[in-house]
């Protein structure tokens, strides 16, 4: 019998969730993503928009937006659930970010025993919708 990776229990404090996901170093260190809210099937993460996040045209790079969305997905799909990984993601880039911060909100559309379906919206701190991602996850 193989050992399962540890999970974050439903009802874990925000500090416990942050400590567990601190090892997601690309999101937390390179993108400077932080967890704002976390519970089973729901997460809000945010990151500053800095020069390093911009592409040659001066807009926020799609990879930075996707990283934040994927980080929110990881939290919403793993808190209170068996270890979960995404198997399919689709992202639509809707408009350029104009603010100084990005906020990703992930909600579970359906969370089953083996599969989970999630939607992540990414907005800037001015309320502009920047991207929408849908994801299918496997537990």
mmCIF file of the C-alpha atoms, coordinates in Angstrom:
data_MODEL
# 
_entry.id   MODEL 
# 
loop_
_atom_site.group_PDB 
_atom_site.id 
_atom_site.type_symbol 
_atom_site.label_atom_id 
_atom_site.label_alt_id 
_atom_site.label_comp_id 
_atom_site.label_asym_id 
_atom_site.label_entity_id 
_atom_site.label_seq_id 
_atom_site.pdbx_PDB_ins_code 
_atom_site.Cartn_x 
_atom_site.Cartn_y 
_atom_site.Cartn_z 
_atom_site.occupancy 
_atom_site.B_iso_or_equiv 
_atom_site.pdbx_formal_charge 
_atom_site.auth_seq_id 
_atom_site.auth_comp_id 
_atom_site.auth_asym_id 
_atom_site.auth_atom_id 
_atom_site.pdbx_PDB_model_num 
ATOM 1   C CA . UNK A 1 1   ? 0.000   0.000  0.000   1.00 0.00 ? 1   UNK A CA 1 
ATOM 2   C CA . UNK A 1 2   ? 1.484   3.378  -0.988  1.00 0.00 ? 2   UNK A CA 1 
ATOM 3   C CA . UNK A 1 3   ? 1.523   6.266  1.403   1.00 0.00 ? 3   UNK A CA 1 
ATOM 4   C CA . UNK A 1 4   ? -0.723  9.188  0.445   1.00 0.00 ? 4   UNK A CA 1 
ATOM 5   C CA . UNK A 1 5   ? 0.598   12.719 0.550   1.00 0.00 ? 5   UNK A CA 1 
ATOM 6   C CA . UNK A 1 6   ? -0.631  14.693 3.550   1.00 0.00 ? 6   UNK A CA 1 
ATOM 7   C CA . UNK A 1 7   ? -3.807  16.686 3.097   1.00 0.00 ? 7   UNK A CA 1 
ATOM 8   C CA . UNK A 1 8   ? -4.989  19.900 4.645   1.00 0.00 ? 8   UNK A CA 1 
ATOM 9   C CA . UNK A 1 9   ? -7.995  19.163 6.855   1.00 0.00 ? 9   UNK A CA 1 
ATOM 10  C CA . UNK A 1 10  ? -11.257 21.008 6.350   1.00 0.00 ? 10  UNK A CA 1 
ATOM 11  C CA . UNK A 1 11  ? -11.383 23.723 9.003   1.00 0.00 ? 11  UNK A CA 1 
ATOM 12  C CA . UNK A 1 12  ? -7.608  24.275 9.029   1.00 0.00 ? 12  UNK A CA 1 
ATOM 13  C CA . UNK A 1 13  ? -6.630  27.792 10.011  1.00 0.00 ? 13  UNK A CA 1 
ATOM 14  C CA . UNK A 1 14  ? -5.380  30.207 7.362   1.00 0.00 ? 14  UNK A CA 1 
ATOM 15  C CA . UNK A 1 15  ? -1.921  29.979 8.952   1.00 0.00 ? 15  UNK A CA 1 
ATOM 16  C CA . UNK A 1 16  ? -1.966  26.163 8.637   1.00 0.00 ? 16  UNK A CA 1 
ATOM 17  C CA . UNK A 1 17  ? -3.010  26.356 4.996   1.00 0.00 ? 17  UNK A CA 1 
ATOM 18  C CA . UNK A 1 18  ? -0.297  28.932 4.252   1.00 0.00 ? 18  UNK A CA 1 
ATOM 19  C CA . UNK A 1 19  ? 2.328   26.772 5.968   1.00 0.00 ? 19  UNK A CA 1 
ATOM 20  C CA . UNK A 1 20  ? 1.307   23.692 3.959   1.00 0.00 ? 20  UNK A CA 1 
ATOM 21  C CA . UNK A 1 21  ? 1.358   25.507 0.609   1.00 0.00 ? 21  UNK A CA 1 
ATOM 22  C CA . UNK A 1 22  ? 4.578   27.433 1.340   1.00 0.00 ? 22  UNK A CA 1 
ATOM 23  C CA . UNK A 1 23  ? 6.359   24.650 -0.559  1.00 0.00 ? 23  UNK A CA 1 
ATOM 24  C CA . UNK A 1 24  ? 4.632   25.781 -3.768  1.00 0.00 ? 24  UNK A CA 1 
ATOM 25  C CA . UNK A 1 25  ? 7.704   27.930 -4.274  1.00 0.00 ? 25  UNK A CA 1 
ATOM 26  C CA . UNK A 1 26  ? 7.103   29.051 -7.848  1.00 0.00 ? 26  UNK A CA 1 
ATOM 27  C CA . UNK A 1 27  ? 3.769   30.573 -6.843  1.00 0.00 ? 27  UNK A CA 1 
ATOM 28  C CA . UNK A 1 28  ? 4.813   31.866 -3.422  1.00 0.00 ? 28  UNK A CA 1 
ATOM 29  C CA . UNK A 1 29  ? 8.335   33.047 -4.212  1.00 0.00 ? 29  UNK A CA 1 
ATOM 30  C CA . UNK A 1 30  ? 8.577   33.779 -7.939  1.00 0.00 ? 30  UNK A CA 1 
ATOM 31  C CA . UNK A 1 31  ? 5.056   35.189 -8.292  1.00 0.00 ? 31  UNK A CA 1 
ATOM 32  C CA . UNK A 1 32  ? 4.717   36.318 -4.674  1.00 0.00 ? 32  UNK A CA 1 
ATOM 33  C CA . UNK A 1 33  ? 1.249   34.782 -4.424  1.00 0.00 ? 33  UNK A CA 1 
ATOM 34  C CA . UNK A 1 34  ? -0.418  34.806 -1.035  1.00 0.00 ? 34  UNK A CA 1 
ATOM 35  C CA . UNK A 1 35  ? -3.432  32.955 0.281   1.00 0.00 ? 35  UNK A CA 1 
ATOM 36  C CA . UNK A 1 36  ? -6.187  35.336 1.375   1.00 0.00 ? 36  UNK A CA 1 
ATOM 37  C CA . UNK A 1 37  ? -9.005  32.832 2.073   1.00 0.00 ? 37  UNK A CA 1 
ATOM 38  C CA . UNK A 1 38  ? -9.124  29.041 2.066   1.00 0.00 ? 38  UNK A CA 1 
ATOM 39  C CA . UNK A 1 39  ? -11.717 26.386 2.785   1.00 0.00 ? 39  UNK A CA 1 
ATOM 40  C CA . UNK A 1 40  ? -12.972 23.217 1.161   1.00 0.00 ? 40  UNK A CA 1 
ATOM 41  C CA . UNK A 1 41  ? -13.981 24.054 -2.402  1.00 0.00 ? 41  UNK A CA 1 
ATOM 42  C CA . UNK A 1 42  ? -13.056 27.737 -2.169  1.00 0.00 ? 42  UNK A CA 1 
ATOM 43  C CA . UNK A 1 43  ? -9.900  29.847 -2.218  1.00 0.00 ? 43  UNK A CA 1 
ATOM 44  C CA . UNK A 1 44  ? -8.839  33.423 -2.814  1.00 0.00 ? 44  UNK A CA 1 
ATOM 45  C CA . UNK A 1 45  ? -5.209  34.193 -3.640  1.00 0.00 ? 45  UNK A CA 1 
ATOM 46  C CA . UNK A 1 46  ? -3.555  37.450 -4.608  1.00 0.00 ? 46  UNK A CA 1 
ATOM 47  C CA . UNK A 1 47  ? -0.229  38.726 -5.890  1.00 0.00 ? 47  UNK A CA 1 
ATOM 48  C CA . UNK A 1 48  ? 1.258   42.130 -6.617  1.00 0.00 ? 48  UNK A CA 1 
ATOM 49  C CA . UNK A 1 49  ? 1.744   43.164 -10.225 1.00 0.00 ? 49  UNK A CA 1 
ATOM 50  C CA . UNK A 1 50  ? 5.441   43.928 -10.485 1.00 0.00 ? 50  UNK A CA 1 
ATOM 51  C CA . UNK A 1 51  ? 7.814   44.610 -13.365 1.00 0.00 ? 51  UNK A CA 1 
ATOM 52  C CA . UNK A 1 52  ? 8.945   40.972 -13.369 1.00 0.00 ? 52  UNK A CA 1 
ATOM 53  C CA . UNK A 1 53  ? 5.347   39.889 -14.140 1.00 0.00 ? 53  UNK A CA 1 
ATOM 54  C CA . UNK A 1 54  ? 5.150   41.976 -17.319 1.00 0.00 ? 54  UNK A CA 1 
ATOM 55  C CA . UNK A 1 55  ? 5.836   40.909 -20.895 1.00 0.00 ? 55  UNK A CA 1 
ATOM 56  C CA . UNK A 1 56  ? 7.605   42.875 -23.627 1.00 0.00 ? 56  UNK A CA 1 
ATOM 57  C CA . UNK A 1 57  ? 4.393   44.770 -24.408 1.00 0.00 ? 57  UNK A CA 1 
ATOM 58  C CA . UNK A 1 58  ? 4.053   45.908 -20.793 1.00 0.00 ? 58  UNK A CA 1 
ATOM 59  C CA . UNK A 1 59  ? 1.064   43.722 -19.973 1.00 0.00 ? 59  UNK A CA 1 
ATOM 60  C CA . UNK A 1 60  ? 0.944   41.079 -17.257 1.00 0.00 ? 60  UNK A CA 1 
ATOM 61  C CA . UNK A 1 61  ? 2.299   37.861 -18.745 1.00 0.00 ? 61  UNK A CA 1 
ATOM 62  C CA . UNK A 1 62  ? -0.215  35.061 -19.238 1.00 0.00 ? 62  UNK A CA 1 
ATOM 63  C CA . UNK A 1 63  ? 2.027   32.690 -17.309 1.00 0.00 ? 63  UNK A CA 1 
ATOM 64  C CA . UNK A 1 64  ? 1.855   34.897 -14.224 1.00 0.00 ? 64  UNK A CA 1 
ATOM 65  C CA . UNK A 1 65  ? -1.939  35.023 -14.440 1.00 0.00 ? 65  UNK A CA 1 
ATOM 66  C CA . UNK A 1 66  ? -2.141  31.257 -14.953 1.00 0.00 ? 66  UNK A CA 1 
ATOM 67  C CA . UNK A 1 67  ? 0.213   30.618 -12.017 1.00 0.00 ? 67  UNK A CA 1 
ATOM 68  C CA . UNK A 1 68  ? -2.010  32.613 -9.662  1.00 0.00 ? 68  UNK A CA 1 
ATOM 69  C CA . UNK A 1 69  ? -5.146  30.854 -10.961 1.00 0.00 ? 69  UNK A CA 1 
ATOM 70  C CA . UNK A 1 70  ? -3.473  27.441 -10.618 1.00 0.00 ? 70  UNK A CA 1 
ATOM 71  C CA . UNK A 1 71  ? -2.367  28.242 -7.060  1.00 0.00 ? 71  UNK A CA 1 
ATOM 72  C CA . UNK A 1 72  ? -5.944  29.148 -6.060  1.00 0.00 ? 72  UNK A CA 1 
ATOM 73  C CA . UNK A 1 73  ? -7.115  25.921 -7.708  1.00 0.00 ? 73  UNK A CA 1 
ATOM 74  C CA . UNK A 1 74  ? -4.572  23.865 -5.758  1.00 0.00 ? 74  UNK A CA 1 
ATOM 75  C CA . UNK A 1 75  ? -5.825  25.273 -2.484  1.00 0.00 ? 75  UNK A CA 1 
ATOM 76  C CA . UNK A 1 76  ? -9.563  25.015 -3.190  1.00 0.00 ? 76  UNK A CA 1 
ATOM 77  C CA . UNK A 1 77  ? -9.206  21.446 -4.462  1.00 0.00 ? 77  UNK A CA 1 
ATOM 78  C CA . UNK A 1 78  ? -6.942  20.153 -1.682  1.00 0.00 ? 78  UNK A CA 1 
ATOM 79  C CA . UNK A 1 79  ? -8.295  21.653 1.538   1.00 0.00 ? 79  UNK A CA 1 
ATOM 80  C CA . UNK A 1 80  ? -10.526 19.017 3.097   1.00 0.00 ? 80  UNK A CA 1 
ATOM 81  C CA . UNK A 1 81  ? -10.007 16.617 0.176   1.00 0.00 ? 81  UNK A CA 1 
ATOM 82  C CA . UNK A 1 82  ? -7.786  13.672 -0.704  1.00 0.00 ? 82  UNK A CA 1 
ATOM 83  C CA . UNK A 1 83  ? -4.618  14.809 -2.520  1.00 0.00 ? 83  UNK A CA 1 
ATOM 84  C CA . UNK A 1 84  ? -5.785  16.338 -5.786  1.00 0.00 ? 84  UNK A CA 1 
ATOM 85  C CA . UNK A 1 85  ? -4.026  17.279 -9.028  1.00 0.00 ? 85  UNK A CA 1 
ATOM 86  C CA . UNK A 1 86  ? -5.357  19.043 -12.087 1.00 0.00 ? 86  UNK A CA 1 
ATOM 87  C CA . UNK A 1 87  ? -5.563  17.004 -15.277 1.00 0.00 ? 87  UNK A CA 1 
ATOM 88  C CA . UNK A 1 88  ? -7.080  19.571 -17.613 1.00 0.00 ? 88  UNK A CA 1 
ATOM 89  C CA . UNK A 1 89  ? -7.163  23.362 -17.521 1.00 0.00 ? 89  UNK A CA 1 
ATOM 90  C CA . UNK A 1 90  ? -8.534  25.933 -19.944 1.00 0.00 ? 90  UNK A CA 1 
ATOM 91  C CA . UNK A 1 91  ? -7.920  29.633 -19.478 1.00 0.00 ? 91  UNK A CA 1 
ATOM 92  C CA . UNK A 1 92  ? -9.451  32.570 -21.295 1.00 0.00 ? 92  UNK A CA 1 
ATOM 93  C CA . UNK A 1 93  ? -7.586  35.875 -21.084 1.00 0.00 ? 93  UNK A CA 1 
ATOM 94  C CA . UNK A 1 94  ? -10.340 38.470 -21.097 1.00 0.00 ? 94  UNK A CA 1 
ATOM 95  C CA . UNK A 1 95  ? -8.642  41.840 -20.637 1.00 0.00 ? 95  UNK A CA 1 
ATOM 96  C CA . UNK A 1 96  ? -5.376  43.419 -19.612 1.00 0.00 ? 96  UNK A CA 1 
ATOM 97  C CA . UNK A 1 97  ? -4.817  44.034 -15.916 1.00 0.00 ? 97  UNK A CA 1 
ATOM 98  C CA . UNK A 1 98  ? -4.748  47.731 -15.052 1.00 0.00 ? 98  UNK A CA 1 
ATOM 99  C CA . UNK A 1 99  ? -4.361  47.727 -11.279 1.00 0.00 ? 99  UNK A CA 1 
ATOM 100 C CA . UNK A 1 100 ? -1.434  46.948 -8.993  1.00 0.00 ? 100 UNK A CA 1 
ATOM 101 C CA . UNK A 1 101 ? -2.612  43.546 -7.786  1.00 0.00 ? 101 UNK A CA 1 
ATOM 102 C CA . UNK A 1 102 ? -4.250  40.366 -9.126  1.00 0.00 ? 102 UNK A CA 1 
ATOM 103 C CA . UNK A 1 103 ? -6.867  38.425 -7.175  1.00 0.00 ? 103 UNK A CA 1 
ATOM 104 C CA . UNK A 1 104 ? -7.854  34.852 -8.098  1.00 0.00 ? 104 UNK A CA 1 
ATOM 105 C CA . UNK A 1 105 ? -11.041 33.315 -6.704  1.00 0.00 ? 105 UNK A CA 1 
ATOM 106 C CA . UNK A 1 106 ? -11.600 29.582 -7.129  1.00 0.00 ? 106 UNK A CA 1 
ATOM 107 C CA . UNK A 1 107 ? -14.893 27.804 -6.493  1.00 0.00 ? 107 UNK A CA 1 
ATOM 108 C CA . UNK A 1 108 ? -15.826 24.160 -6.805  1.00 0.00 ? 108 UNK A CA 1 
ATOM 109 C CA . UNK A 1 109 ? -18.515 23.581 -9.411  1.00 0.00 ? 109 UNK A CA 1 
ATOM 110 C CA . UNK A 1 110 ? -18.689 19.913 -8.410  1.00 0.00 ? 110 UNK A CA 1 
ATOM 111 C CA . UNK A 1 111 ? -16.407 18.058 -6.034  1.00 0.00 ? 111 UNK A CA 1 
ATOM 112 C CA . UNK A 1 112 ? -16.750 14.301 -6.287  1.00 0.00 ? 112 UNK A CA 1 
ATOM 113 C CA . UNK A 1 113 ? -14.879 11.327 -4.883  1.00 0.00 ? 113 UNK A CA 1 
ATOM 114 C CA . UNK A 1 114 ? -12.561 10.942 -7.911  1.00 0.00 ? 114 UNK A CA 1 
ATOM 115 C CA . UNK A 1 115 ? -13.083 14.083 -9.984  1.00 0.00 ? 115 UNK A CA 1 
ATOM 116 C CA . UNK A 1 116 ? -13.526 17.748 -9.188  1.00 0.00 ? 116 UNK A CA 1 
ATOM 117 C CA . UNK A 1 117 ? -14.593 20.571 -11.486 1.00 0.00 ? 117 UNK A CA 1 
ATOM 118 C CA . UNK A 1 118 ? -13.564 24.136 -10.643 1.00 0.00 ? 118 UNK A CA 1 
ATOM 119 C CA . UNK A 1 119 ? -13.806 27.670 -11.982 1.00 0.00 ? 119 UNK A CA 1 
ATOM 120 C CA . UNK A 1 120 ? -11.234 30.353 -11.225 1.00 0.00 ? 120 UNK A CA 1 
ATOM 121 C CA . UNK A 1 121 ? -11.768 34.033 -11.977 1.00 0.00 ? 121 UNK A CA 1 
ATOM 122 C CA . UNK A 1 122 ? -8.848  36.446 -11.949 1.00 0.00 ? 122 UNK A CA 1 
ATOM 123 C CA . UNK A 1 123 ? -9.467  40.162 -11.477 1.00 0.00 ? 123 UNK A CA 1 
ATOM 124 C CA . UNK A 1 124 ? -7.234  43.126 -10.878 1.00 0.00 ? 124 UNK A CA 1 
ATOM 125 C CA . UNK A 1 125 ? -7.669  45.247 -7.766  1.00 0.00 ? 125 UNK A CA 1 
ATOM 126 C CA . UNK A 1 126 ? -9.768  47.702 -9.797  1.00 0.00 ? 126 UNK A CA 1 
ATOM 127 C CA . UNK A 1 127 ? -12.422 44.999 -10.324 1.00 0.00 ? 127 UNK A CA 1 
ATOM 128 C CA . UNK A 1 128 ? -11.584 44.333 -13.974 1.00 0.00 ? 128 UNK A CA 1 
ATOM 129 C CA . UNK A 1 129 ? -12.028 40.687 -15.019 1.00 0.00 ? 129 UNK A CA 1 
ATOM 130 C CA . UNK A 1 130 ? -8.643  39.611 -16.406 1.00 0.00 ? 130 UNK A CA 1 
ATOM 131 C CA . UNK A 1 131 ? -9.096  35.862 -16.956 1.00 0.00 ? 131 UNK A CA 1 
ATOM 132 C CA . UNK A 1 132 ? -11.322 32.862 -16.325 1.00 0.00 ? 132 UNK A CA 1 
ATOM 133 C CA . UNK A 1 133 ? -10.033 29.324 -15.943 1.00 0.00 ? 133 UNK A CA 1 
ATOM 134 C CA . UNK A 1 134 ? -11.920 26.044 -15.772 1.00 0.00 ? 134 UNK A CA 1 
ATOM 135 C CA . UNK A 1 135 ? -10.232 22.925 -14.481 1.00 0.00 ? 135 UNK A CA 1 
ATOM 136 C CA . UNK A 1 136 ? -10.846 19.227 -14.060 1.00 0.00 ? 136 UNK A CA 1 
ATOM 137 C CA . UNK A 1 137 ? -9.008  17.612 -11.172 1.00 0.00 ? 137 UNK A CA 1 
ATOM 138 C CA . UNK A 1 138 ? -8.322  14.032 -10.111 1.00 0.00 ? 138 UNK A CA 1 
ATOM 139 C CA . UNK A 1 139 ? -8.149  12.757 -6.535  1.00 0.00 ? 139 UNK A CA 1 
# 
